[in-house]
Coordinates of C-alpha atoms in Angstrom, one line a residue:
X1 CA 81.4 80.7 78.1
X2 CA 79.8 81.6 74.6
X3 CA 79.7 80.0 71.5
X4 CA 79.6 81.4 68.5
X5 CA 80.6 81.5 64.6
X6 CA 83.2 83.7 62.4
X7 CA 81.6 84.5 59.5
X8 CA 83.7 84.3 56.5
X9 CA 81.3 86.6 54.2
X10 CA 81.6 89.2 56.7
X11 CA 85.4 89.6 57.2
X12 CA 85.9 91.7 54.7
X13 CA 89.2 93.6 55.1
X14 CA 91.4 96.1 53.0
X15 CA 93.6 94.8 51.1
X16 CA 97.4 96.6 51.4
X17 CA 97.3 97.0 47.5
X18 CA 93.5 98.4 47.4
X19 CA 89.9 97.5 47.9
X20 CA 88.7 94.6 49.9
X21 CA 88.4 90.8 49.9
X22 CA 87.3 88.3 52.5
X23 CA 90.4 88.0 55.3
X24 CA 88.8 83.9 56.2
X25 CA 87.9 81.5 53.6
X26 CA 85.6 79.5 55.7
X27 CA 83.6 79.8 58.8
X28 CA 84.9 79.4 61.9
X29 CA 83.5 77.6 64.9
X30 CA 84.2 80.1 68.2
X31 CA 84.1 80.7 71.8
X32 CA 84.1 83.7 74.2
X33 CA 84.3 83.7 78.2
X34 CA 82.3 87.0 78.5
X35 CA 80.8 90.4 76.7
X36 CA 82.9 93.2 76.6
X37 CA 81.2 97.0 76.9
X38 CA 84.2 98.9 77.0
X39 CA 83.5 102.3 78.2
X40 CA 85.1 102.8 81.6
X41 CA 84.5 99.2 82.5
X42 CA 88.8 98.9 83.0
X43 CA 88.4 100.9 85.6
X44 CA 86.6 98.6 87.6
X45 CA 88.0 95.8 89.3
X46 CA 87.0 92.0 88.1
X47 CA 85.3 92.8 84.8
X48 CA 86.7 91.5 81.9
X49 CA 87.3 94.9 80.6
X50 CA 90.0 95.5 83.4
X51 CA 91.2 92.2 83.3
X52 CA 92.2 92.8 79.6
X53 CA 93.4 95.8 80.1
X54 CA 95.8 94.7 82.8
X55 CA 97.4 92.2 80.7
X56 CA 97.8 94.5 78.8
X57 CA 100.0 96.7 81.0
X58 CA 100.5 99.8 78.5
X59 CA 97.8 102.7 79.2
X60 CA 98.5 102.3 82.9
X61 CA 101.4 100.2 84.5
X62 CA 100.4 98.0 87.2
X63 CA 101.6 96.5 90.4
X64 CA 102.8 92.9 90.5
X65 CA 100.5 92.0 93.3
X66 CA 97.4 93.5 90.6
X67 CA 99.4 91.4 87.5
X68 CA 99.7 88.2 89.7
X69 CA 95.7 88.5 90.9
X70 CA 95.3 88.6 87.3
X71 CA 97.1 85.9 86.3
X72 CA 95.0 84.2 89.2
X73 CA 91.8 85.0 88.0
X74 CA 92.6 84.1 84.0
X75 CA 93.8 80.8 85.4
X76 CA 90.5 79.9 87.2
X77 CA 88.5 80.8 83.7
X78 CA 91.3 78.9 81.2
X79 CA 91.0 75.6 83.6
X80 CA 86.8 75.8 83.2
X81 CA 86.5 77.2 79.6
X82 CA 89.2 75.1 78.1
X83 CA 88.6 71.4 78.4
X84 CA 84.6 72.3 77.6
X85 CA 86.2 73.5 74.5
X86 CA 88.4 70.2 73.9
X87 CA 84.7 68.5 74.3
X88 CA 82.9 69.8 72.0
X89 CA 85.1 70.0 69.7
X90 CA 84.9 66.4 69.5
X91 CA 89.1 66.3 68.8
X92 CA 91.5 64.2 70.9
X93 CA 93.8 66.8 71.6
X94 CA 94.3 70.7 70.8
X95 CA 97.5 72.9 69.7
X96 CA 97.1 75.9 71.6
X97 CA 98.3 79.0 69.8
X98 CA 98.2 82.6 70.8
X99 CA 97.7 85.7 68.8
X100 CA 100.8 88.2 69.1
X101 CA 100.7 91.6 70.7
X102 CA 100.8 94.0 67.6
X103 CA 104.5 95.2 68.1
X104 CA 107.6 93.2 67.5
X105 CA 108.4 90.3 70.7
X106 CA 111.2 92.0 71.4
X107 CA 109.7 95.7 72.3
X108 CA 107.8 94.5 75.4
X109 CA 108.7 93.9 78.9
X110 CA 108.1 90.5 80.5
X111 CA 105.4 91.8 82.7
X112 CA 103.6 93.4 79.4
X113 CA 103.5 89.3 77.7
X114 CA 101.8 87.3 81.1
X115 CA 98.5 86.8 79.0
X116 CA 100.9 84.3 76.6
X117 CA 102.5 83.0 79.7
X118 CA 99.7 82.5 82.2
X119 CA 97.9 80.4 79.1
X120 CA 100.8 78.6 78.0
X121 CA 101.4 76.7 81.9
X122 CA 97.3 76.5 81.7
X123 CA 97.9 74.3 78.3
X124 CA 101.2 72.5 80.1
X125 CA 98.6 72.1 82.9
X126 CA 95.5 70.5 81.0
X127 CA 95.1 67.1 79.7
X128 CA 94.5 67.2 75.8
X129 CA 96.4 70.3 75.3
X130 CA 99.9 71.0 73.3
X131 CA 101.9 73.9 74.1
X132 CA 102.0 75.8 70.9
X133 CA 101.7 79.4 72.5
X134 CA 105.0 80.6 70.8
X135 CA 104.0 79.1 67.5
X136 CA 103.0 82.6 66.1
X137 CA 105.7 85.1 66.6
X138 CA 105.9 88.7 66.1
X139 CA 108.9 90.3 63.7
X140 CA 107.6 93.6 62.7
X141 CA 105.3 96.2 64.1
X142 CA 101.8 96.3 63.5
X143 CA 99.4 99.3 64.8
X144 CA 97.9 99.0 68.0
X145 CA 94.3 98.2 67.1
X146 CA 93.1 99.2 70.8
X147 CA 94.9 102.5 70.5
X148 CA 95.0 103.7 67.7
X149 CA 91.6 105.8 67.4
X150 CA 93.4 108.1 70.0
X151 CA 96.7 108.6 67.5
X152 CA 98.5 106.5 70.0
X153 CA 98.8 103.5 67.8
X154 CA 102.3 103.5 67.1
X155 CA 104.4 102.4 64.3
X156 CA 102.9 99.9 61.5
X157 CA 100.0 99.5 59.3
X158 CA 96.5 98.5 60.7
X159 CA 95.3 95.2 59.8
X160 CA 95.0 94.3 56.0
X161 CA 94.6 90.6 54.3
X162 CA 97.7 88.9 54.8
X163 CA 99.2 90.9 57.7
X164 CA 99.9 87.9 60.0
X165 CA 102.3 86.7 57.4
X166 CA 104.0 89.6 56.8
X167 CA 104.9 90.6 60.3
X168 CA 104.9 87.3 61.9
X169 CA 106.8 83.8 61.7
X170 CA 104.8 81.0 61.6
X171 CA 105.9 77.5 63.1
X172 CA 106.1 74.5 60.9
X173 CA 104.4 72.8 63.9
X174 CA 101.5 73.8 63.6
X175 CA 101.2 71.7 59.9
X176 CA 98.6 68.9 60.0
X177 CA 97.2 70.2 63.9
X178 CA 94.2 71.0 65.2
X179 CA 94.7 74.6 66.5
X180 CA 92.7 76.5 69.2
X181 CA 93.6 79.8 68.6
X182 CA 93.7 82.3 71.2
X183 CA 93.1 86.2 71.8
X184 CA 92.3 88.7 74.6
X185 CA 89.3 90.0 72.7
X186 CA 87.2 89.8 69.6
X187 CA 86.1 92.7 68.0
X188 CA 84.0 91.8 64.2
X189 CA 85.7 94.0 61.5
X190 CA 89.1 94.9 63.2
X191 CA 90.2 91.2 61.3
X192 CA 93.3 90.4 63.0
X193 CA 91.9 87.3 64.4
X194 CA 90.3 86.1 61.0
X195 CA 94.1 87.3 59.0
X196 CA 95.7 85.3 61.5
X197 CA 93.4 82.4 61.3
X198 CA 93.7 82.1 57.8
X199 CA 97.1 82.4 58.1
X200 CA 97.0 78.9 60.1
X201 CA 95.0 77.2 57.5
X202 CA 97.3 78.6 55.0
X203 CA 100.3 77.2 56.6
X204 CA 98.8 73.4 57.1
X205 CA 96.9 73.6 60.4
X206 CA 94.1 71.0 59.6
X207 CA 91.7 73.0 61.7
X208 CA 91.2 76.2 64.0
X209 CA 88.8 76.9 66.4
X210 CA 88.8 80.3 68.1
X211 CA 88.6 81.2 71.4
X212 CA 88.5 84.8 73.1
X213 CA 88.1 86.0 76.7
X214 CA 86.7 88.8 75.8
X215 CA 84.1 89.2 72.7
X216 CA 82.5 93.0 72.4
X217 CA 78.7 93.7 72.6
X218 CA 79.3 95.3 68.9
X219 CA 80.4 92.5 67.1
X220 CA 77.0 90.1 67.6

């Protein structure tokens, strides 16, 4: 596992109006499990490329016995990378959220939402951890980010300042929490992680740290 920081002076996004603006008001301590090079790494089996990619579950459908070896091996990396987080971070306890798949819940098939699941009986799991994984839910359709350079990403505007609240509902739980935030990948620029981050603080969470399993080589 990685450490790094989320710049606020570099997430500048569009903003649905016109022109740009910061999407995060503040740095952002971060972590990643491992570098993502993309290319035809999701081809191969037990990078993190393929790993994300079969969670996934949308260019290619899987098997279950290939889903439940990666539930396997996401568990194994969750139960190391996650209480090293909860100690540095210094905190007592952490909310775990998760960022939503970019189309509405209700469009996907169980087997399509096992990254959410496998981390939220990791968090039921840990010591220090409460289950916030369905704090941050999808109502609208966003584009799909990792699609859409092929014209494949479906209905919804890519990512724009404020987007997390406009297409998702936001628990009241997560007011007055310390949050660790969680997505498959980061990717500087795309700004779906910093929107939705924001979008925490906005709402009351009384910090966010970030964690990824993936972070791509591009984005140092």
């Amino acid at each position: 596992m990685e450490q790094f920081v989320i710049q606020s002076r570099t997430s500048l996004c569009r903003k649905r109006e016109g022109g740009v603006e910061k999407a995060l008001k503040q740095d952002i301590i971060a972590f990643y499990h491992g570098d993502y090079q993309g290319g035809g790494n999701w081809r191969v089996p037990s990078t993190i490329e393929n790993l994300i990619c079969t969670f996934k579950n949308d260019i290619t459908t899987y098997p279950q016995q290939t889903l439940n070896n990666a539930i396997n091996k996401l568990t194994q990396i969750l139960k190391v990378d996650l209480p090293e987080i909860l100690r540095l971070s210094g905190k007592q306890n952490l909310r775990v959220c998760v960022i939503p798949r970019s189309k509405r819940e209700n469009s996907y098939r169980c087997n399509q939402l096992y990254l959410r699941a496998t981390i939220q009986l990791v968090t039921q799991q840990l010591n220090g951890f409460i289950d916030g994984t369905h704090d941050i839910i999808r109502h609208t359709d966003t584009a799909t980010t990792h699609l859409a350079r092929s014209g494949h990403g479906g209905a919804g505007e890519l990512p724009y300042v404020g987007i997390t609240k406009d297409t998702c509902n936001i628990s009241d739980d997560v007011i007055g929490q310390d949050i660790l935030l969680i997505d498959d990948l980061y990717t500087k620029t795309v700004n779906i992680d910093e929107d939705c981050i924001q979008a925490l603080l906005d709402k009351g969470a009384r910090s966010v740290i970030f964690y990824s399993i993936g972070k791509t080589l591009s984005s140092f």
